[in-house]
Coordinates of N, CA and C in Angstrom, one line a residue:
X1 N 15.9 21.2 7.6 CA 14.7 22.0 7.8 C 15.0 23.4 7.4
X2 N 16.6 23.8 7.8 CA 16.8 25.2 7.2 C 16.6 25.3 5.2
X3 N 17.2 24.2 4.7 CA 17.1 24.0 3.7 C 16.1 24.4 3.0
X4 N 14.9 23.8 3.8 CA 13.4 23.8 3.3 C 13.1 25.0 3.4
X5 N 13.5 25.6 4.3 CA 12.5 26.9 4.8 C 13.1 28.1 3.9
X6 N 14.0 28.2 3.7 CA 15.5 29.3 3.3 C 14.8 29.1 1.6
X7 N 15.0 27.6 0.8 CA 14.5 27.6 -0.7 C 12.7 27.8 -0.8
X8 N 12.6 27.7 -0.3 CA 11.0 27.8 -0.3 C 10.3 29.1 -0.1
X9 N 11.2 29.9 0.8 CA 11.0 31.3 1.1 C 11.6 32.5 -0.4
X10 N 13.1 32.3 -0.8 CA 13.8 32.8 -1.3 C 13.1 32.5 -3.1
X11 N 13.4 30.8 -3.4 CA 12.8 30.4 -4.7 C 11.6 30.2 -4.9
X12 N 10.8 30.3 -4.0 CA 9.1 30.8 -4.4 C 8.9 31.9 -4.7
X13 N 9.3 33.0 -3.5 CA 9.1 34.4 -4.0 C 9.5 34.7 -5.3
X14 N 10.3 34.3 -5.9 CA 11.3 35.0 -6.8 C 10.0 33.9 -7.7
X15 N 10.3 32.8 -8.2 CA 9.1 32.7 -9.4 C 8.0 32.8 -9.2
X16 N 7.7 33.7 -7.8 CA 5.5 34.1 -7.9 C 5.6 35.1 -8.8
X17 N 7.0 36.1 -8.6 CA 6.8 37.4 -9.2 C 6.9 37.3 -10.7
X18 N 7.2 36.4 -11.3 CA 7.8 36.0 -12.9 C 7.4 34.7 -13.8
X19 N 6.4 34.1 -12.9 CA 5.9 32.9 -13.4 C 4.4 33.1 -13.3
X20 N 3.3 32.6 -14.8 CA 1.9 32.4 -14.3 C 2.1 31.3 -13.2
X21 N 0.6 31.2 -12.6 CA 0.8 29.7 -11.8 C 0.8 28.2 -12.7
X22 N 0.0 27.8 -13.3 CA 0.2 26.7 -13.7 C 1.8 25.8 -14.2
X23 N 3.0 27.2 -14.5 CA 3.8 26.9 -15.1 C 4.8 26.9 -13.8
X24 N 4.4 28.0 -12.7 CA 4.9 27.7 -11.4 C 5.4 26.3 -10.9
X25 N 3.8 25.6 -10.5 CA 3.3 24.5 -9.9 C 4.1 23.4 -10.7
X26 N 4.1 23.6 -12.3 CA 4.7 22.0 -12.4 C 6.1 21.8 -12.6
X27 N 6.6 23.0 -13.1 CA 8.2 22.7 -12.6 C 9.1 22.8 -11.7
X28 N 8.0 22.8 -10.6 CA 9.0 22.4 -9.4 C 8.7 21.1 -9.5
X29 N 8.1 20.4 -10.1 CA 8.7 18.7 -10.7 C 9.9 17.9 -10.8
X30 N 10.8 18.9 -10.5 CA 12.5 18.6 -10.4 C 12.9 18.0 -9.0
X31 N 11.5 18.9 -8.3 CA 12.2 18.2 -6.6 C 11.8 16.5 -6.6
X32 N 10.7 16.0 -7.7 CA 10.5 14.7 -7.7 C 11.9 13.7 -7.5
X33 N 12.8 14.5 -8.9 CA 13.9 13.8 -8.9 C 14.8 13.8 -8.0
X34 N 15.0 15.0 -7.1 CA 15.7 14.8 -5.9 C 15.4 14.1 -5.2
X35 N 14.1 14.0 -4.6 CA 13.1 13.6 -3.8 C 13.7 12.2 -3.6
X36 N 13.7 11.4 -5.3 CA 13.8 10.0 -5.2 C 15.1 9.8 -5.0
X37 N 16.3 10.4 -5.4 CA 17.6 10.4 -5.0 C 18.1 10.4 -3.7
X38 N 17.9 11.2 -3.2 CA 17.9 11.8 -1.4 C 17.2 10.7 -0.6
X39 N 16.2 10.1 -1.0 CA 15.8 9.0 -0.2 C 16.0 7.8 -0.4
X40 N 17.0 7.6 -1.6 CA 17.5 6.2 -1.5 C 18.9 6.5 -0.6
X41 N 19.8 7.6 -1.1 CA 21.2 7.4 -0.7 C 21.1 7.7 1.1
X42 N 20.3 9.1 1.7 CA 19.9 9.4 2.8 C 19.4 8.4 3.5
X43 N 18.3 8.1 2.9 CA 17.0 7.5 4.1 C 16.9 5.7 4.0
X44 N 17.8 5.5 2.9 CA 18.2 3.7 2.5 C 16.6 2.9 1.8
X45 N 15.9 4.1 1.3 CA 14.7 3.4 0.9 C 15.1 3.0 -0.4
X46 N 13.8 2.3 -0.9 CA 14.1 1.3 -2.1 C 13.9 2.5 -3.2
X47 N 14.6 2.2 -4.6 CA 14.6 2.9 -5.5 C 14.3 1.8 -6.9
X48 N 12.8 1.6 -7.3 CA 12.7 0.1 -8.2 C 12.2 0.7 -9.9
X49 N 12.1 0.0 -10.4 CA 11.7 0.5 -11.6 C 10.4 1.2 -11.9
X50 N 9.5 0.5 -10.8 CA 8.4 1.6 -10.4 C 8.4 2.8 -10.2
X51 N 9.0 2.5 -9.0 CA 9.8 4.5 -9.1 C 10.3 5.5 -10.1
X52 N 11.0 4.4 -10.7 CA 12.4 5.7 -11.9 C 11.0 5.7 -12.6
X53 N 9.7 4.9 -13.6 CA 8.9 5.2 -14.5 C 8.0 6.0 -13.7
X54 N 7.2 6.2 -12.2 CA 6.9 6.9 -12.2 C 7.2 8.8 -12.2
X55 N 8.4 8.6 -11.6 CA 9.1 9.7 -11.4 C 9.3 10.4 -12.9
X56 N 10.0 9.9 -14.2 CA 9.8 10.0 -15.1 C 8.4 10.2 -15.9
X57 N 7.6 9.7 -15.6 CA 6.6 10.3 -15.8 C 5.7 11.1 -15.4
X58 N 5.7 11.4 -14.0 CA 5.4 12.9 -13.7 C 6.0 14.4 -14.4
X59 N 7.6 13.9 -14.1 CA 8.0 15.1 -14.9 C 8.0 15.4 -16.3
X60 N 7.9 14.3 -17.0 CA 7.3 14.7 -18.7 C 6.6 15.7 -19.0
X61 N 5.2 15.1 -17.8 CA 4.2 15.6 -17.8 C 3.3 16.9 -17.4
X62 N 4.5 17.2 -16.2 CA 4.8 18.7 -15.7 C 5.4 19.2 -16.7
X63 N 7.0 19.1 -17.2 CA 7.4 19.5 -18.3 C 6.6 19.9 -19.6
X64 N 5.9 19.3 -20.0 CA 4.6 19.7 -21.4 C 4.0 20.3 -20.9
X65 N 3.0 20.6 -19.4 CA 2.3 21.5 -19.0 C 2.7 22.7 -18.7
X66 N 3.8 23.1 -18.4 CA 4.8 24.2 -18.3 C 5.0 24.9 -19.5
X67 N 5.6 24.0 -20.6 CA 5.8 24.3 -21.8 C 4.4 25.0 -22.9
X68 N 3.4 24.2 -22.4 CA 2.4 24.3 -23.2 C 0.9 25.1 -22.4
X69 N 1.3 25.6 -21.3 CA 0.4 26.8 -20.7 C 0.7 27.9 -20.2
X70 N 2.3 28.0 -20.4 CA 2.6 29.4 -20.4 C 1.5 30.5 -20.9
X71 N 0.5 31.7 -20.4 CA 0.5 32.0 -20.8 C 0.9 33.8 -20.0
X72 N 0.5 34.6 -21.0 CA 0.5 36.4 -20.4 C -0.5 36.3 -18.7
X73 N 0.2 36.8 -18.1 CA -0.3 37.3 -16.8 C 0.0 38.2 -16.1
X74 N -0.9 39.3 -16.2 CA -0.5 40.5 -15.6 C -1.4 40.8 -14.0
X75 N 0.0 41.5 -13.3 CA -0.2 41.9 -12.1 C -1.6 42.3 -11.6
X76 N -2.5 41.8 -10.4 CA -4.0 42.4 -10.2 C -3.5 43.4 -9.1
X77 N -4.4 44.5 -9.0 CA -4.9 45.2 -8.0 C -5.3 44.3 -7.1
X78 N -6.0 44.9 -5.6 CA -6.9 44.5 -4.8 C -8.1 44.4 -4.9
X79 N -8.7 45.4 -6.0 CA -10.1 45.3 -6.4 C -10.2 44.5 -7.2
X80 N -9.3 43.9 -8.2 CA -9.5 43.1 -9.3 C -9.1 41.6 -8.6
X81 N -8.6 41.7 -7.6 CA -8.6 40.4 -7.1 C -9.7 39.7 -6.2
X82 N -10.0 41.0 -5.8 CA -11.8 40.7 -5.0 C -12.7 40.5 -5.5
X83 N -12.6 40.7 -6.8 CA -13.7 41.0 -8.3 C -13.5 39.4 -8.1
X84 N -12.7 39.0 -8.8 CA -11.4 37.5 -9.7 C -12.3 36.2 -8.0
X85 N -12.2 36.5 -6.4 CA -11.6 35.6 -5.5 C -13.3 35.5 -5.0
X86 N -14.1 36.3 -5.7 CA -15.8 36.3 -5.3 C -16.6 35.7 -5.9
X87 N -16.1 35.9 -7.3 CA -16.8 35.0 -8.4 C -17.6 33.7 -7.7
X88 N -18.9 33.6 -8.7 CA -19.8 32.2 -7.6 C -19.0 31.1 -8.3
X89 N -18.5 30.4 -9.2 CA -18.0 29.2 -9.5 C -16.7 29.0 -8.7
X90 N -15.8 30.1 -8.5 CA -14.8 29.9 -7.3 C -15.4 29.7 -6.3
X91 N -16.1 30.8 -5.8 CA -16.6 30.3 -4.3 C -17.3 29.2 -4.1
X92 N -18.0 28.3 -4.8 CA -18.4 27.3 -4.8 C -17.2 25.8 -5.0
X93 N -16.5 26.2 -5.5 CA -15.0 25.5 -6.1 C -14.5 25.7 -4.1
X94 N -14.4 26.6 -3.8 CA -13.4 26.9 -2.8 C -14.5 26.1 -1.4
X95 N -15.4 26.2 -1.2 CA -16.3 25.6 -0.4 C -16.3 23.9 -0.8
X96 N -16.4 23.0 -1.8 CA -16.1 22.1 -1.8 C -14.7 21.3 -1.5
X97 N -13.9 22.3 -1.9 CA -12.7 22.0 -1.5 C -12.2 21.9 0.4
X98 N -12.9 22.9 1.0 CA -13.1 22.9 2.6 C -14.1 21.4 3.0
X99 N -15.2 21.6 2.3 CA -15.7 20.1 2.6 C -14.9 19.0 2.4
X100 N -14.5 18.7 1.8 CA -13.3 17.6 1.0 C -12.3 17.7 1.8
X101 N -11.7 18.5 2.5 CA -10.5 18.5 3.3 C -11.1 17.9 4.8
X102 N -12.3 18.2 5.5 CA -12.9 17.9 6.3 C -13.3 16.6 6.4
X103 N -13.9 16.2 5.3 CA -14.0 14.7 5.0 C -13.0 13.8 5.4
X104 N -11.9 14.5 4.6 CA -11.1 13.2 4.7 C -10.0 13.1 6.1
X105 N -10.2 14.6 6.9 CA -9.7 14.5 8.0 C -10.4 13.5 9.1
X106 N -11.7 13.8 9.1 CA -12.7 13.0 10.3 C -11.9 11.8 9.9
X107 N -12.4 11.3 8.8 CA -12.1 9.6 8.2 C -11.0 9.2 8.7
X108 N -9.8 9.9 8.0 CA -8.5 9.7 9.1 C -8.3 9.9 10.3
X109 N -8.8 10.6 11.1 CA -8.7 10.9 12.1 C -10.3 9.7 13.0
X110 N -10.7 8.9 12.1 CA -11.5 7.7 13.3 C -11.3 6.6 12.9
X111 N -10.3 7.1 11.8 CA -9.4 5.0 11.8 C -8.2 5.2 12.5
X112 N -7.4 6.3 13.1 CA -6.5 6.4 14.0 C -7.0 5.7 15.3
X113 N -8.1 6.7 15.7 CA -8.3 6.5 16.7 C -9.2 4.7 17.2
X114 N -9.2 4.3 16.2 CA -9.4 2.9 16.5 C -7.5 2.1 17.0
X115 N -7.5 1.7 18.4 CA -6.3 1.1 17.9 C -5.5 -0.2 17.8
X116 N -6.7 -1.0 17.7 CA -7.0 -2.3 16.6 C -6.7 -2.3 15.3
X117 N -7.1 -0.9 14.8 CA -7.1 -0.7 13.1 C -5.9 -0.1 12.3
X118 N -5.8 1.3 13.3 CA -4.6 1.6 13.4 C -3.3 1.0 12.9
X119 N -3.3 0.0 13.9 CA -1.9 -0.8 13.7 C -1.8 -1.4 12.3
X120 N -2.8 -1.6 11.7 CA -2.4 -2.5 10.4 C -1.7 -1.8 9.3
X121 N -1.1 -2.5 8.8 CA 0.0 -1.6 7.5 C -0.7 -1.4 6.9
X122 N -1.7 -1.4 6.4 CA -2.6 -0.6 5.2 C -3.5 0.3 5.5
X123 N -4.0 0.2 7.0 CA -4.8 1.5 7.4 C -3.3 2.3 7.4
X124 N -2.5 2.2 7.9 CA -1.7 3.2 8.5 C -1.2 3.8 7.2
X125 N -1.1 3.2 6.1 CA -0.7 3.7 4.7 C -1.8 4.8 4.1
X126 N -3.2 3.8 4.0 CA -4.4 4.9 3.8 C -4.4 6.1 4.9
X127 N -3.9 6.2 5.9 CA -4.1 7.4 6.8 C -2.9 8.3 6.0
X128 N -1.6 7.7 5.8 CA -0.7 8.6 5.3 C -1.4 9.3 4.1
X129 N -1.1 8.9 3.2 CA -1.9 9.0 2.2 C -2.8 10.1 2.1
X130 N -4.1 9.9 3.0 CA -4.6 11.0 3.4 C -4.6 11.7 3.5
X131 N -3.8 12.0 4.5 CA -2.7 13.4 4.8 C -2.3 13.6 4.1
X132 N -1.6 13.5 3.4 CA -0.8 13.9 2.0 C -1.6 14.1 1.0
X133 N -2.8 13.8 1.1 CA -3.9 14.7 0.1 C -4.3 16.2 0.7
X134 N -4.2 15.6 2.0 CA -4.8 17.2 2.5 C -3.7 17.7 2.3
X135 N -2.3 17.7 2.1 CA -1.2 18.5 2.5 C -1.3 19.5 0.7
X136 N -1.3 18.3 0.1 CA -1.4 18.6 -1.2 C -2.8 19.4 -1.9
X137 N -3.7 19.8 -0.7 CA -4.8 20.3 -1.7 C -4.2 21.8 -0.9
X138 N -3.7 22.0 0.3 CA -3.9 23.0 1.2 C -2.7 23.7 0.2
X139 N -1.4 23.1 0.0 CA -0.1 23.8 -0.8 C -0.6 24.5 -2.2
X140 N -1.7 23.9 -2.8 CA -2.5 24.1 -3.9 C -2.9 25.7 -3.6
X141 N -3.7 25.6 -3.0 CA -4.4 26.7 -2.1 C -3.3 28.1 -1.5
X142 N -2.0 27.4 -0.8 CA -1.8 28.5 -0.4 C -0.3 29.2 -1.4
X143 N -0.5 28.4 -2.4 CA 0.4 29.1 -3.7 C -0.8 29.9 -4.3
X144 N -2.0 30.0 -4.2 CA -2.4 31.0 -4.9 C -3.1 32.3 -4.4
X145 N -3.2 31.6 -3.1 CA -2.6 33.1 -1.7 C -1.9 33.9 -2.0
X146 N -0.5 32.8 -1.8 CA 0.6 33.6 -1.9 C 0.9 34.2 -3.4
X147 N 0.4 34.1 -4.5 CA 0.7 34.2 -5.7 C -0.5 36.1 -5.7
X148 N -1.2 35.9 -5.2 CA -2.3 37.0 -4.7 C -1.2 38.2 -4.6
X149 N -0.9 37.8 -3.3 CA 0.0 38.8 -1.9 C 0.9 38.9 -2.7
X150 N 2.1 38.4 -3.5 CA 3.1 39.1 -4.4 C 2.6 39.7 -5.4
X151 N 1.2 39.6 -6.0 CA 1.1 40.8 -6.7 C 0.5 41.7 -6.5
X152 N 0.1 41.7 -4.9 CA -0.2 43.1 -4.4 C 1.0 44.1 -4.8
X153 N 2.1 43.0 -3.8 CA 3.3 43.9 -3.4 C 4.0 44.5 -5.1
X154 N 4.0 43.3 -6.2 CA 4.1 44.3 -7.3 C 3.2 45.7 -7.8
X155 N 2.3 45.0 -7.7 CA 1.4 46.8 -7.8 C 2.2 47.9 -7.1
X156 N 2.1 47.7 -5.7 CA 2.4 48.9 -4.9 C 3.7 49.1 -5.2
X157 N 4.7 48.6 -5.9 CA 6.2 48.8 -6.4 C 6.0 49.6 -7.4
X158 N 5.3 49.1 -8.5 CA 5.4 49.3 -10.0 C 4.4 51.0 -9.3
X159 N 3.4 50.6 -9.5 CA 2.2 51.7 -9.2 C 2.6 52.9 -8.2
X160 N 3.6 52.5 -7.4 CA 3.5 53.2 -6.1 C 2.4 53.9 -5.7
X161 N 1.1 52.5 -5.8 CA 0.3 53.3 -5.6 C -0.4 51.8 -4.0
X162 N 0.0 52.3 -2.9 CA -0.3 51.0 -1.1 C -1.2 50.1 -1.6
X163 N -0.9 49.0 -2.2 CA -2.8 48.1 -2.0 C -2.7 47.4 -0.6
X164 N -1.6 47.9 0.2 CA -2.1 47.0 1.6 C -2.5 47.7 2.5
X165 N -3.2 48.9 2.1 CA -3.8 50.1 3.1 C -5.2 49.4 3.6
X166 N -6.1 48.3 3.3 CA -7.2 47.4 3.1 C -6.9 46.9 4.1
X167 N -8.0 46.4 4.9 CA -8.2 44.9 5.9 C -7.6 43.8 4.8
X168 N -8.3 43.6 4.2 CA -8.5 42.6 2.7 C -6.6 42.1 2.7
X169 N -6.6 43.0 2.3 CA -4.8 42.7 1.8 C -4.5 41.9 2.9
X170 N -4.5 42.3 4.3 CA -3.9 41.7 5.4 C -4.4 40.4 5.7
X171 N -5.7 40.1 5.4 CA -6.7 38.9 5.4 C -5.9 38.0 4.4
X172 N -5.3 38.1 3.6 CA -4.7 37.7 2.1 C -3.2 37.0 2.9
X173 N -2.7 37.9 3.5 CA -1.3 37.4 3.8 C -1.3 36.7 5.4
X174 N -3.0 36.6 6.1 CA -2.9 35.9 6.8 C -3.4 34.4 6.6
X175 N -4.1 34.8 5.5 CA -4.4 33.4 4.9 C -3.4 32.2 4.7
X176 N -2.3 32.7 3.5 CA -1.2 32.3 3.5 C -0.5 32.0 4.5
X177 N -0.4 32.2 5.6 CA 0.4 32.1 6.9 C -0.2 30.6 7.2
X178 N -1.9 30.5 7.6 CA -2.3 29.6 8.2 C -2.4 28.4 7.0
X179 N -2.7 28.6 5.6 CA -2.3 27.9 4.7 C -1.2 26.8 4.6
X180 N -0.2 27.9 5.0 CA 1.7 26.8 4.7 C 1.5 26.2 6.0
X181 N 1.0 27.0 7.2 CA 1.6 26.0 8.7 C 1.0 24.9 8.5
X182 N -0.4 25.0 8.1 CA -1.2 23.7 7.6 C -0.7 22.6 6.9
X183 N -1.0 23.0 6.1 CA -0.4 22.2 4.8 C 1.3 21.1 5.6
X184 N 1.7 22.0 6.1 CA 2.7 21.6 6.4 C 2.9 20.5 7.8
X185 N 2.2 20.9 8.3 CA 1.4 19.6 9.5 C 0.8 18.8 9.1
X186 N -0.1 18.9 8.1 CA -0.6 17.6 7.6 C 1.0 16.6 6.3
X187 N 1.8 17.1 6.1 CA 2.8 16.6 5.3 C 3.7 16.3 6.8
X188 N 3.6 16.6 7.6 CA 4.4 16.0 8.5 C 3.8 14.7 9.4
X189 N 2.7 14.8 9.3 CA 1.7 13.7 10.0 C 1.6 12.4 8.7
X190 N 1.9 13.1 7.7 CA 1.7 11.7 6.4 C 3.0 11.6 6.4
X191 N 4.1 12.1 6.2 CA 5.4 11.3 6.6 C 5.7 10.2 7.8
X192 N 4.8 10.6 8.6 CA 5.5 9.7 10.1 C 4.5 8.2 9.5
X193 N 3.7 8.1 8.7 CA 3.2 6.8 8.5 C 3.4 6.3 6.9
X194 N 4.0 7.5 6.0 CA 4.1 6.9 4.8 C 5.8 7.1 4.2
X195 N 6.4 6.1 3.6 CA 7.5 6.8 3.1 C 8.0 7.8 2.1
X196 N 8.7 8.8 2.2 CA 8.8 9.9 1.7 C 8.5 9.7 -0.2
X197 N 9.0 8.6 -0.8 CA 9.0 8.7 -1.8 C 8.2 8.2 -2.4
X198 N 7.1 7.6 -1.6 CA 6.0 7.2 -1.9 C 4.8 8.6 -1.9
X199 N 5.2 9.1 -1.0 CA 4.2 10.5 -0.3 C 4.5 11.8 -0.9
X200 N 5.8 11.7 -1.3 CA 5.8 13.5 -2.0 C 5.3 12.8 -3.8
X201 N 5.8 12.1 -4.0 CA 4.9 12.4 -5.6 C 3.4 12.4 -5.4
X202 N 2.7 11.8 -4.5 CA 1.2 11.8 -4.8 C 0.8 13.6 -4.1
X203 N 1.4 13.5 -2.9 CA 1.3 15.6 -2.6 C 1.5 15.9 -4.0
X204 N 2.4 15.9 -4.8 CA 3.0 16.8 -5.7 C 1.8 17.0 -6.2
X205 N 1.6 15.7 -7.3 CA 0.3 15.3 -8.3 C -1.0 16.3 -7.8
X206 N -1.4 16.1 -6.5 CA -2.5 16.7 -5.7 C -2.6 18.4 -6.2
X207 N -1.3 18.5 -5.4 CA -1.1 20.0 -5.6 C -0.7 20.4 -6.6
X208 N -0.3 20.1 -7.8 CA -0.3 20.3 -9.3 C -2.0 20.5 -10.0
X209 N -2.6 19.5 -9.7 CA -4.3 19.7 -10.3 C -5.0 20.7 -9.7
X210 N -4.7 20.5 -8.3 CA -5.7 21.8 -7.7 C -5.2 23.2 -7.6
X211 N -3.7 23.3 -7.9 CA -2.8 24.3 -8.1 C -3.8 25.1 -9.7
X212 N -3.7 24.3 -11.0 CA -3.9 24.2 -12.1 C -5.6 24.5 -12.3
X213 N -6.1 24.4 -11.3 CA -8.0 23.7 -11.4 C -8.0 25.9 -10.4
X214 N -7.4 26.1 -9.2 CA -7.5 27.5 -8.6 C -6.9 28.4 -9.9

């Protein structure tokens, strides 16, 4: 868990400040390959040809999108991000996405509570699953929070000129807060019913498009 928290904290920060997002999001595609490694030799799960081709094929595919959308991205102000985060096609984008996360919570959350239904290996897979969509749209979401909040803090470095003197700013970096704890409770609730190496490539995939689509 220290692992997670320490690289996640340390090697996100460092490529929010030097990476667009799209090229962010899909090269961390590498943890795919760990991902599948770590849970055969650690966790004794199966590792089949399914696997190595899917796995292989996410990262191609991350790989070309990285390669091939690099583009110039320069640091926003606070005003230019409120301009950029108000826009009606975002806020319409950003409100179906809260509907869509709601959706598929209730759904999961009334085939649990049946506990007839529950029990069967395929609801309990569909519920993982679930969760791991929601984990994967909320990670989506809270990389471009967090992608926000480090370029406040480069403004105010480069510029020395406070963009966290604002409510706004602090709204920004509390967003992020409740974003990861999220995201992260729902990837913990789809683990306890799905296996890891089944569950982190479809999060990944999730939070790659809607990473790519914010």
């Amino acid at each position: 868990m220290g692992m997670f928290i320490i690289s996640n904290l340390l090697g996100s920060t460092i490529q929010i400040t030097t990476l667009p997002l799209p090229v962010l999001s899909t090269l961390q595609a590498s943890g795919l390959v760990f991902n599948s490694i770590c849970a055969t030799l650690i966790l004794g799960e199966p590792f089949t040809r399914w696997s190595l081709g899917g796995t292989l094929l996410v990262c191609s595919g991350a790989v070309l999108i990285a390669v091939f959308g690099a583009i110039p991205e320069p640091a926003h102000t606070l005003d230019q991000l409120l301009y950029l985060l108000w826009r009606r096609p975002f806020v319409l984008w950003m409100i179906g996405q809260a509907l869509l996360v709601a959706a598929v919570v209730i759904t999961a959350s009334c085939l649990g509570r049946a506990s007839n239904i529950a029990s069967n290996p395929r609801v309990r897979l569909l519920r993982g699953l679930a969760y791991g969509c929601i984990s994967g749209i909320l990670s989506a979401h809270s990389l471009l929070v967090a992608k926000s909040a480090v370029e406040l803090l480069v403004r105010t470095i480069v510029d020395r000129k406070n963009q966290f003197n604002r409510w706004q700013s602090w709204m920004i970096l509390l967003g992020l807060v409740l974003l990861a704890l999220t995201q992260l409770y729902y990837l913990h609730r789809g683990l306890k019913l799905v296996s890891t190496s089944v569950l982190y490539p479809l999060v990944f995939c999730i939070y790659n498009i809607i990473a790519i689509l914010d």
